[in-house]
JSON list of C-alpha atoms and ligand atoms in Angstrom, two decimals:
[
{"chain": "S", "resi": 1, "resn": "UNK", "atom": "CA", "xyz": [289.60, 261.90, 206.66]},
{"chain": "S", "resi": 2, "resn": "UNK", "atom": "CA", "xyz": [292.39, 259.87, 208.21]},
{"chain": "S", "resi": 3, "resn": "UNK", "atom": "CA", "xyz": [290.96, 256.65, 209.54]},
{"chain": "S", "resi": 4, "resn": "UNK", "atom": "CA", "xyz": [292.10, 255.39, 212.93]},
{"chain": "S", "resi": 5, "resn": "UNK", "atom": "CA", "xyz": [293.96, 252.08, 212.79]},
{"chain": "S", "resi": 6, "resn": "UNK", "atom": "CA", "xyz": [292.29, 249.45, 214.95]},
{"chain": "S", "resi": 7, "resn": "UNK", "atom": "CA", "xyz": [293.71, 246.26, 216.41]},
{"chain": "S", "resi": 8, "resn": "UNK", "atom": "CA", "xyz": [291.13, 243.66, 217.45]},
{"chain": "S", "resi": 9, "resn": "UNK", "atom": "CA", "xyz": [292.06, 241.07, 220.08]},
{"chain": "S", "resi": 10, "resn": "UNK", "atom": "CA", "xyz": [290.12, 237.80, 219.97]},
{"chain": "S", "resi": 11, "resn": "UNK", "atom": "CA", "xyz": [290.19, 234.32, 221.47]},
{"chain": "S", "resi": 12, "resn": "UNK", "atom": "CA", "xyz": [287.36, 232.59, 219.61]},
{"chain": "S", "resi": 13, "resn": "UNK", "atom": "CA", "xyz": [284.71, 232.77, 216.92]},
{"chain": "S", "resi": 14, "resn": "UNK", "atom": "CA", "xyz": [285.02, 236.54, 216.49]},
{"chain": "S", "resi": 15, "resn": "UNK", "atom": "CA", "xyz": [281.45, 237.52, 215.64]},
{"chain": "S", "resi": 16, "resn": "UNK", "atom": "CA", "xyz": [281.96, 240.95, 217.22]},
{"chain": "S", "resi": 17, "resn": "UNK", "atom": "CA", "xyz": [285.21, 241.31, 215.28]},
{"chain": "S", "resi": 18, "resn": "UNK", "atom": "CA", "xyz": [283.24, 240.46, 212.12]},
{"chain": "S", "resi": 19, "resn": "UNK", "atom": "CA", "xyz": [280.69, 243.17, 212.96]},
{"chain": "S", "resi": 20, "resn": "UNK", "atom": "CA", "xyz": [283.54, 245.70, 213.23]},
{"chain": "S", "resi": 21, "resn": "UNK", "atom": "CA", "xyz": [285.04, 244.50, 209.94]},
{"chain": "S", "resi": 22, "resn": "UNK", "atom": "CA", "xyz": [281.67, 244.89, 208.19]},
{"chain": "S", "resi": 23, "resn": "UNK", "atom": "CA", "xyz": [281.12, 248.38, 209.62]},
{"chain": "S", "resi": 24, "resn": "UNK", "atom": "CA", "xyz": [284.60, 249.47, 208.55]},
{"chain": "S", "resi": 25, "resn": "UNK", "atom": "CA", "xyz": [283.77, 248.64, 204.93]},
{"chain": "S", "resi": 26, "resn": "UNK", "atom": "CA", "xyz": [281.63, 251.78, 204.76]},
{"chain": "S", "resi": 27, "resn": "UNK", "atom": "CA", "xyz": [283.67, 254.55, 203.10]},
{"chain": "S", "resi": 28, "resn": "UNK", "atom": "CA", "xyz": [282.64, 257.08, 205.75]},
{"chain": "S", "resi": 29, "resn": "UNK", "atom": "CA", "xyz": [283.53, 254.85, 208.72]},
{"chain": "S", "resi": 30, "resn": "UNK", "atom": "CA", "xyz": [286.29, 256.60, 210.72]},
{"chain": "S", "resi": 31, "resn": "UNK", "atom": "CA", "xyz": [288.30, 253.45, 211.51]},
{"chain": "S", "resi": 32, "resn": "UNK", "atom": "CA", "xyz": [289.93, 250.59, 209.63]},
{"chain": "S", "resi": 33, "resn": "UNK", "atom": "CA", "xyz": [290.75, 247.17, 211.02]},
{"chain": "S", "resi": 34, "resn": "UNK", "atom": "CA", "xyz": [294.53, 247.06, 210.67]},
{"chain": "S", "resi": 35, "resn": "UNK", "atom": "CA", "xyz": [295.23, 243.86, 212.60]},
{"chain": "S", "resi": 36, "resn": "UNK", "atom": "CA", "xyz": [293.52, 240.98, 214.37]},
{"chain": "S", "resi": 37, "resn": "UNK", "atom": "CA", "xyz": [295.47, 239.22, 217.13]},
{"chain": "S", "resi": 38, "resn": "UNK", "atom": "CA", "xyz": [294.43, 235.94, 218.73]},
{"chain": "S", "resi": 39, "resn": "UNK", "atom": "CA", "xyz": [295.94, 234.35, 221.82]},
{"chain": "S", "resi": 40, "resn": "UNK", "atom": "CA", "xyz": [294.55, 231.01, 220.60]},
{"chain": "S", "resi": 41, "resn": "UNK", "atom": "CA", "xyz": [296.06, 229.32, 217.54]},
{"chain": "S", "resi": 42, "resn": "UNK", "atom": "CA", "xyz": [293.27, 228.39, 215.14]},
{"chain": "S", "resi": 43, "resn": "UNK", "atom": "CA", "xyz": [290.62, 230.65, 216.69]},
{"chain": "S", "resi": 44, "resn": "UNK", "atom": "CA", "xyz": [287.64, 230.76, 214.30]},
{"chain": "S", "resi": 45, "resn": "UNK", "atom": "CA", "xyz": [287.84, 234.53, 213.97]},
{"chain": "S", "resi": 46, "resn": "UNK", "atom": "CA", "xyz": [291.30, 234.34, 212.38]},
{"chain": "S", "resi": 47, "resn": "UNK", "atom": "CA", "xyz": [289.89, 232.68, 209.27]},
{"chain": "S", "resi": 48, "resn": "UNK", "atom": "CA", "xyz": [287.11, 235.27, 209.05]},
{"chain": "S", "resi": 49, "resn": "UNK", "atom": "CA", "xyz": [289.64, 238.10, 209.29]},
{"chain": "S", "resi": 50, "resn": "UNK", "atom": "CA", "xyz": [291.89, 236.53, 206.66]},
{"chain": "S", "resi": 51, "resn": "UNK", "atom": "CA", "xyz": [288.94, 235.98, 204.33]},
{"chain": "S", "resi": 52, "resn": "UNK", "atom": "CA", "xyz": [288.42, 239.75, 204.57]},
{"chain": "S", "resi": 53, "resn": "UNK", "atom": "CA", "xyz": [292.04, 240.44, 203.68]},
{"chain": "S", "resi": 54, "resn": "UNK", "atom": "CA", "xyz": [292.99, 241.56, 207.17]},
{"chain": "S", "resi": 55, "resn": "UNK", "atom": "CA", "xyz": [296.43, 240.91, 208.64]},
{"chain": "S", "resi": 56, "resn": "UNK", "atom": "CA", "xyz": [296.36, 238.47, 211.54]},
{"chain": "S", "resi": 57, "resn": "UNK", "atom": "CA", "xyz": [298.81, 237.40, 214.22]},
{"chain": "S", "resi": 58, "resn": "UNK", "atom": "CA", "xyz": [298.73, 234.71, 216.87]},
{"chain": "S", "resi": 59, "resn": "UNK", "atom": "CA", "xyz": [300.46, 235.28, 220.21]},
{"chain": "S", "resi": 60, "resn": "UNK", "atom": "CA", "xyz": [299.92, 232.04, 222.12]},
{"chain": "S", "resi": 61, "resn": "UNK", "atom": "CA", "xyz": [299.80, 232.88, 225.83]},
{"chain": "S", "resi": 62, "resn": "UNK", "atom": "CA", "xyz": [300.91, 229.34, 226.67]},
{"chain": "S", "resi": 63, "resn": "UNK", "atom": "CA", "xyz": [304.36, 230.08, 225.22]},
{"chain": "S", "resi": 64, "resn": "UNK", "atom": "CA", "xyz": [304.94, 232.58, 228.06]},
{"chain": "S", "resi": 65, "resn": "UNK", "atom": "CA", "xyz": [304.51, 229.98, 230.82]},
{"chain": "S", "resi": 66, "resn": "UNK", "atom": "CA", "xyz": [302.42, 232.12, 233.14]},
{"chain": "S", "resi": 67, "resn": "UNK", "atom": "CA", "xyz": [304.42, 235.35, 232.67]},
{"chain": "S", "resi": 68, "resn": "UNK", "atom": "CA", "xyz": [301.38, 237.47, 231.85]},
{"chain": "S", "resi": 69, "resn": "UNK", "atom": "CA", "xyz": [303.25, 240.71, 231.34]},
{"chain": "S", "resi": 70, "resn": "UNK", "atom": "CA", "xyz": [305.68, 239.07, 228.90]},
{"chain": "S", "resi": 71, "resn": "UNK", "atom": "CA", "xyz": [302.64, 237.84, 226.93]},
{"chain": "S", "resi": 72, "resn": "UNK", "atom": "CA", "xyz": [301.14, 241.34, 227.00]},
{"chain": "S", "resi": 73, "resn": "UNK", "atom": "CA", "xyz": [304.42, 242.89, 225.82]},
{"chain": "S", "resi": 74, "resn": "UNK", "atom": "CA", "xyz": [304.42, 240.50, 222.85]},
{"chain": "S", "resi": 75, "resn": "UNK", "atom": "CA", "xyz": [300.81, 241.47, 221.97]},
{"chain": "S", "resi": 76, "resn": "UNK", "atom": "CA", "xyz": [301.74, 245.13, 222.43]},
{"chain": "S", "resi": 77, "resn": "UNK", "atom": "CA", "xyz": [304.69, 244.74, 220.06]},
{"chain": "S", "resi": 78, "resn": "UNK", "atom": "CA", "xyz": [302.34, 243.39, 217.36]},
{"chain": "S", "resi": 79, "resn": "UNK", "atom": "CA", "xyz": [299.98, 246.33, 217.85]},
{"chain": "S", "resi": 80, "resn": "UNK", "atom": "CA", "xyz": [302.82, 248.86, 217.76]},
{"chain": "S", "resi": 81, "resn": "UNK", "atom": "CA", "xyz": [304.35, 247.14, 214.76]},
{"chain": "S", "resi": 82, "resn": "UNK", "atom": "CA", "xyz": [301.13, 247.68, 212.84]},
{"chain": "S", "resi": 83, "resn": "UNK", "atom": "CA", "xyz": [300.77, 251.29, 214.03]},
{"chain": "S", "resi": 84, "resn": "UNK", "atom": "CA", "xyz": [297.51, 250.62, 215.85]},
{"chain": "S", "resi": 85, "resn": "UNK", "atom": "CA", "xyz": [295.73, 253.63, 217.38]},
{"chain": "S", "resi": 86, "resn": "UNK", "atom": "CA", "xyz": [292.79, 251.92, 219.09]},
{"chain": "S", "resi": 87, "resn": "UNK", "atom": "CA", "xyz": [292.43, 248.41, 220.54]},
{"chain": "S", "resi": 88, "resn": "UNK", "atom": "CA", "xyz": [289.08, 246.59, 220.54]},
{"chain": "S", "resi": 89, "resn": "UNK", "atom": "CA", "xyz": [288.72, 243.53, 222.75]},
{"chain": "S", "resi": 90, "resn": "UNK", "atom": "CA", "xyz": [286.23, 241.14, 221.16]},
{"chain": "S", "resi": 91, "resn": "UNK", "atom": "CA", "xyz": [285.85, 237.98, 223.20]},
{"chain": "S", "resi": 92, "resn": "UNK", "atom": "CA", "xyz": [289.49, 238.15, 224.32]},
{"chain": "S", "resi": 93, "resn": "UNK", "atom": "CA", "xyz": [289.64, 235.73, 227.23]},
{"chain": "S", "resi": 94, "resn": "UNK", "atom": "CA", "xyz": [292.78, 236.82, 229.07]},
{"chain": "S", "resi": 95, "resn": "UNK", "atom": "CA", "xyz": [292.86, 238.95, 232.21]},
{"chain": "S", "resi": 96, "resn": "UNK", "atom": "CA", "xyz": [295.45, 241.73, 231.99]},
{"chain": "S", "resi": 97, "resn": "UNK", "atom": "CA", "xyz": [298.08, 242.84, 234.46]},
{"chain": "S", "resi": 98, "resn": "UNK", "atom": "CA", "xyz": [297.84, 246.61, 235.08]},
{"chain": "S", "resi": 99, "resn": "UNK", "atom": "CA", "xyz": [300.65, 247.13, 232.54]},
{"chain": "S", "resi": 100, "resn": "UNK", "atom": "CA", "xyz": [298.67, 246.55, 229.34]},
{"chain": "S", "resi": 101, "resn": "UNK", "atom": "CA", "xyz": [295.65, 248.79, 230.11]},
{"chain": "S", "resi": 102, "resn": "UNK", "atom": "CA", "xyz": [298.20, 251.37, 231.25]},
{"chain": "S", "resi": 103, "resn": "UNK", "atom": "CA", "xyz": [299.71, 251.42, 227.74]},
{"chain": "S", "resi": 104, "resn": "UNK", "atom": "CA", "xyz": [296.31, 251.85, 226.10]},
{"chain": "S", "resi": 105, "resn": "UNK", "atom": "CA", "xyz": [294.50, 254.08, 228.55]},
{"chain": "S", "resi": 106, "resn": "UNK", "atom": "CA", "xyz": [291.61, 255.83, 226.80]},
{"chain": "S", "resi": 107, "resn": "UNK", "atom": "CA", "xyz": [292.41, 253.92, 223.59]},
{"chain": "S", "resi": 108, "resn": "UNK", "atom": "CA", "xyz": [291.15, 250.40, 224.41]},
{"chain": "S", "resi": 109, "resn": "UNK", "atom": "CA", "xyz": [287.50, 249.32, 224.53]},
{"chain": "S", "resi": 110, "resn": "UNK", "atom": "CA", "xyz": [285.67, 246.07, 225.29]},
{"chain": "S", "resi": 111, "resn": "UNK", "atom": "CA", "xyz": [282.26, 244.54, 224.59]},
{"chain": "S", "resi": 112, "resn": "UNK", "atom": "CA", "xyz": [280.62, 242.81, 227.53]},
{"chain": "S", "resi": 113, "resn": "UNK", "atom": "CA", "xyz": [277.39, 240.79, 227.49]},
{"chain": "S", "resi": 114, "resn": "UNK", "atom": "CA", "xyz": [275.51, 242.50, 230.34]},
{"chain": "S", "resi": 115, "resn": "UNK", "atom": "CA", "xyz": [274.33, 245.92, 231.42]},
{"chain": "S", "resi": 116, "resn": "UNK", "atom": "CA", "xyz": [277.42, 246.85, 233.45]},
{"chain": "S", "resi": 117, "resn": "UNK", "atom": "CA", "xyz": [277.95, 247.31, 236.32]},
{"chain": "S", "resi": 118, "resn": "UNK", "atom": "CA", "xyz": [275.59, 244.32, 236.62]},
{"chain": "S", "resi": 119, "resn": "UNK", "atom": "CA", "xyz": [277.11, 240.90, 235.97]},
{"chain": "S", "resi": 120, "resn": "UNK", "atom": "CA", "xyz": [280.79, 241.51, 235.54]},
{"chain": "S", "resi": 121, "resn": "UNK", "atom": "CA", "xyz": [282.81, 238.43, 234.60]},
{"chain": "S", "resi": 122, "resn": "UNK", "atom": "CA", "xyz": [281.59, 235.19, 233.04]},
{"chain": "S", "resi": 123, "resn": "UNK", "atom": "CA", "xyz": [278.24, 233.39, 232.64]},
{"chain": "S", "resi": 124, "resn": "UNK", "atom": "CA", "xyz": [276.31, 236.64, 232.54]},
{"chain": "S", "resi": 125, "resn": "UNK", "atom": "CA", "xyz": [273.21, 235.19, 230.87]},
{"chain": "S", "resi": 126, "resn": "UNK", "atom": "CA", "xyz": [272.78, 232.28, 233.30]},
{"chain": "S", "resi": 127, "resn": "UNK", "atom": "CA", "xyz": [273.26, 234.64, 236.25]},
{"chain": "S", "resi": 128, "resn": "UNK", "atom": "CA", "xyz": [270.70, 237.14, 234.92]},
{"chain": "S", "resi": 129, "resn": "UNK", "atom": "CA", "xyz": [268.18, 234.32, 234.41]},
{"chain": "S", "resi": 130, "resn": "UNK", "atom": "CA", "xyz": [268.85, 232.89, 237.88]},
{"chain": "S", "resi": 131, "resn": "UNK", "atom": "CA", "xyz": [268.11, 236.32, 239.37]},
{"chain": "S", "resi": 132, "resn": "UNK", "atom": "CA", "xyz": [264.82, 236.58, 237.47]},
{"chain": "S", "resi": 133, "resn": "UNK", "atom": "CA", "xyz": [266.04, 239.70, 235.63]},
{"chain": "S", "resi": 134, "resn": "UNK", "atom": "CA", "xyz": [263.49, 241.11, 233.19]},
{"chain": "S", "resi": 135, "resn": "UNK", "atom": "CA", "xyz": [266.00, 243.28, 231.37]},
{"chain": "S", "resi": 136, "resn": "UNK", "atom": "CA", "xyz": [269.51, 242.29, 230.31]},
{"chain": "S", "resi": 137, "resn": "UNK", "atom": "CA", "xyz": [271.79, 243.66, 227.61]},
{"chain": "S", "resi": 138, "resn": "UNK", "atom": "CA", "xyz": [275.25, 244.56, 226.40]},
{"chain": "S", "resi": 139, "resn": "UNK", "atom": "CA", "xyz": [277.83, 247.25, 227.16]},
{"chain": "S", "resi": 140, "resn": "UNK", "atom": "CA", "xyz": [280.82, 248.77, 225.37]},
{"chain": "S", "resi": 141, "resn": "UNK", "atom": "CA", "xyz": [283.24, 250.34, 227.83]},
{"chain": "S", "resi": 142, "resn": "UNK", "atom": "CA", "xyz": [286.78, 251.65, 228.13]},
{"chain": "S", "resi": 143, "resn": "UNK", "atom": "CA", "xyz": [289.19, 249.11, 229.56]},
{"chain": "S", "resi": 144, "resn": "UNK", "atom": "CA", "xyz": [290.83, 249.88, 232.90]},
{"chain": "S", "resi": 145, "resn": "UNK", "atom": "CA", "xyz": [292.92, 247.56, 235.07]},
{"chain": "S", "resi": 146, "resn": "UNK", "atom": "CA", "xyz": [289.88, 246.37, 237.08]},
{"chain": "S", "resi": 147, "resn": "UNK", "atom": "CA", "xyz": [287.83, 243.73, 235.22]},
{"chain": "S", "resi": 148, "resn": "UNK", "atom": "CA", "xyz": [284.76, 245.07, 233.35]},
{"chain": "S", "resi": 149, "resn": "UNK", "atom": "CA", "xyz": [284.95, 248.30, 235.34]},
{"chain": "S", "resi": 150, "resn": "UNK", "atom": "CA", "xyz": [285.85, 251.14, 232.93]},
{"chain": "S", "resi": 151, "resn": "UNK", "atom": "CA", "xyz": [283.64, 254.06, 231.85]},
{"chain": "S", "resi": 152, "resn": "UNK", "atom": "CA", "xyz": [280.63, 253.02, 229.76]},
{"chain": "S", "resi": 153, "resn": "UNK", "atom": "CA", "xyz": [280.46, 254.24, 226.15]},
{"chain": "S", "resi": 154, "resn": "UNK", "atom": "CA", "xyz": [277.23, 252.60, 224.92]},
{"chain": "S", "resi": 155, "resn": "UNK", "atom": "CA", "xyz": [274.67, 250.12, 226.23]},
{"chain": "S", "resi": 156, "resn": "UNK", "atom": "CA", "xyz": [271.65, 248.41, 224.70]},
{"chain": "S", "resi": 157, "resn": "UNK", "atom": "CA", "xyz": [268.91, 246.82, 226.76]},
{"chain": "S", "resi": 158, "resn": "UNK", "atom": "CA", "xyz": [267.57, 243.42, 225.74]},
{"chain": "S", "resi": 159, "resn": "UNK", "atom": "CA", "xyz": [264.33, 241.98, 227.16]},
{"chain": "S", "resi": 160, "resn": "UNK", "atom": "CA", "xyz": [264.41, 238.64, 228.97]},
{"chain": "S", "resi": 161, "resn": "UNK", "atom": "CA", "xyz": [261.55, 236.56, 227.54]},
{"chain": "S", "resi": 162, "resn": "UNK", "atom": "CA", "xyz": [259.45, 233.82, 229.11]},
{"chain": "S", "resi": 163, "resn": "UNK", "atom": "CA", "xyz": [261.20, 230.47, 228.62]},
{"chain": "S", "resi": 164, "resn": "UNK", "atom": "CA", "xyz": [264.60, 231.98, 227.82]},
{"chain": "S", "resi": 165, "resn": "UNK", "atom": "CA", "xyz": [267.62, 229.74, 228.33]},
{"chain": "S", "resi": 166, "resn": "UNK", "atom": "CA", "xyz": [271.17, 231.09, 228.62]},
{"chain": "S", "resi": 167, "resn": "UNK", "atom": "CA", "xyz": [271.56, 230.18, 224.93]},
{"chain": "S", "resi": 168, "resn": "UNK", "atom": "CA", "xyz": [268.45, 231.96, 223.62]},
{"chain": "S", "resi": 169, "resn": "UNK", "atom": "CA", "xyz": [269.21, 235.00, 225.75]},
{"chain": "S", "resi": 170, "resn": "UNK", "atom": "CA", "xyz": [272.85, 235.00, 224.59]},
{"chain": "S", "resi": 171, "resn": "UNK", "atom": "CA", "xyz": [271.71, 235.01, 220.96]},
{"chain": "S", "resi": 172, "resn": "UNK", "atom": "CA", "xyz": [269.44, 238.02, 221.52]},
{"chain": "S", "resi": 173, "resn": "UNK", "atom": "CA", "xyz": [272.16, 239.88, 223.43]},
{"chain": "S", "resi": 174, "resn": "UNK", "atom": "CA", "xyz": [274.72, 239.08, 220.71]},
{"chain": "S", "resi": 175, "resn": "UNK", "atom": "CA", "xyz": [272.54, 240.86, 218.13]},
{"chain": "S", "resi": 176, "resn": "UNK", "atom": "CA", "xyz": [272.67, 243.95, 220.36]},
{"chain": "S", "resi": 177, "resn": "UNK", "atom": "CA", "xyz": [276.45, 243.57, 220.73]},
{"chain": "S", "resi": 178, "resn": "UNK", "atom": "CA", "xyz": [276.83, 243.60, 216.96]},
{"chain": "S", "resi": 179, "resn": "UNK", "atom": "CA", "xyz": [274.90, 246.89, 216.81]},
{"chain": "S", "resi": 180, "resn": "UNK", "atom": "CA", "xyz": [276.58, 248.78, 219.64]},
{"chain": "S", "resi": 181, "resn": "UNK", "atom": "CA", "xyz": [280.20, 247.75, 219.11]},
{"chain": "S", "resi": 182, "resn": "UNK", "atom": "CA", "xyz": [280.55, 249.33, 215.65]},
{"chain": "S", "resi": 183, "resn": "UNK", "atom": "CA", "xyz": [278.59, 252.37, 216.88]},
{"chain": "S", "resi": 184, "resn": "UNK", "atom": "CA", "xyz": [280.86, 252.79, 219.91]},
{"chain": "S", "resi": 185, "resn": "UNK", "atom": "CA", "xyz": [284.02, 252.40, 217.81]},
{"chain": "S", "resi": 186, "resn": "UNK", "atom": "CA", "xyz": [282.70, 255.05, 215.45]},
{"chain": "S", "resi": 187, "resn": "UNK", "atom": "CA", "xyz": [282.31, 257.41, 218.41]},
{"chain": "S", "resi": 188, "resn": "UNK", "atom": "CA", "xyz": [285.76, 256.71, 219.82]},
{"chain": "S", "resi": 189, "resn": "UNK", "atom": "CA", "xyz": [287.47, 256.91, 216.41]},
{"chain": "S", "resi": 190, "resn": "UNK", "atom": "CA", "xyz": [285.81, 260.25, 215.76]},
{"chain": "S", "resi": 191, "resn": "UNK", "atom": "CA", "xyz": [286.52, 261.88, 219.11]},
{"chain": "S", "resi": 192, "resn": "UNK", "atom": "CA", "xyz": [289.86, 260.25, 219.73]},
{"chain": "S", "resi": 193, "resn": "UNK", "atom": "CA", "xyz": [292.95, 262.47, 219.67]},
{"chain": "S", "resi": 194, "resn": "UNK", "atom": "CA", "xyz": [296.54, 261.34, 220.07]},
{"chain": "S", "resi": 195, "resn": "UNK", "atom": "CA", "xyz": [297.92, 262.86, 223.28]},
{"chain": "H", "resi": 1, "resn": "GRF", "atom": "C1", "xyz": [280.67, 238.09, 223.36]},
{"chain": "H", "resi": 1, "resn": "GRF", "atom": "O1", "xyz": [279.47, 237.74, 224.01]},
{"chain": "H", "resi": 1, "resn": "GRF", "atom": "C2", "xyz": [281.34, 239.23, 224.08]},
{"chain": "H", "resi": 1, "resn": "GRF", "atom": "O2", "xyz": [280.45, 240.12, 224.64]},
{"chain": "H", "resi": 1, "resn": "GRF", "atom": "C3", "xyz": [282.12, 238.51, 225.16]},
{"chain": "H", "resi": 1, "resn": "GRF", "atom": "O3", "xyz": [282.58, 237.34, 224.55]},
{"chain": "H", "resi": 1, "resn": "GRF", "atom": "C4", "xyz": [281.71, 236.98, 223.47]},
{"chain": "H", "resi": 1, "resn": "GRF", "atom": "C5", "xyz": [282.57, 236.90, 222.25]},
{"chain": "H", "resi": 1, "resn": "GRF", "atom": "O4", "xyz": [281.85, 236.47, 221.12]},
{"chain": "H", "resi": 1, "resn": "GRF", "atom": "N1", "xyz": [283.16, 239.36, 225.68]},
{"chain": "H", "resi": 1, "resn": "GRF", "atom": "P1", "xyz": [282.47, 236.66, 219.68]},
{"chain": "H", "resi": 1, "resn": "GRF", "atom": "O5", "xyz": [283.81, 235.94, 219.68]},
{"chain": "H", "resi": 1, "resn": "GRF", "atom": "O6", "xyz": [282.61, 238.12, 219.42]},
{"chain": "H", "resi": 1, "resn": "GRF", "atom": "O7", "xyz": [281.49, 236.00, 218.76]}
]
């Protein structure tokens, strides 16, 4: 079995990245984490990746002075340089120009903390609570140029409990994220064919 080479893009603590790293330790997992890229120097997830022996790179968006496509081209060069087949966004807090998703169409996925198409964007847990939602959850989807809009691969529902705060709800949803992200990557890595 040839394992697909995965690049994970992060901006922060990287708990979803860590879930992918753990899953990829299984000998029958169809993907390996080849590279972790952060746009934030010192992001917590970088240390976790390095502790697992994974190559990391930092491409600081601030160095590109607002030229978003130039930033994306630098990230893309890292991914190409490490022969990445599939990109996983894991708490990557930059909005793309159409160029980057265009390069990775059908080969880039994201984890989002809501049941899309509900609650695209930020502060999903607070917004779900404010609406009195009884069911919330997490989604893995393909990335397209529109934010949080691509085809859904996997979702898991999470109940909203009496007395939940955005923090308690976020913790429960994060546990679901850590289940469905490795499962979705397994699916994509298995079905995925180079065009
Ligand atoms: C997760 O809730 C993810 O769904 C969202 O950003 C958060 C990242 O958390 N896109 P982590 O860095 O993976 O711990």
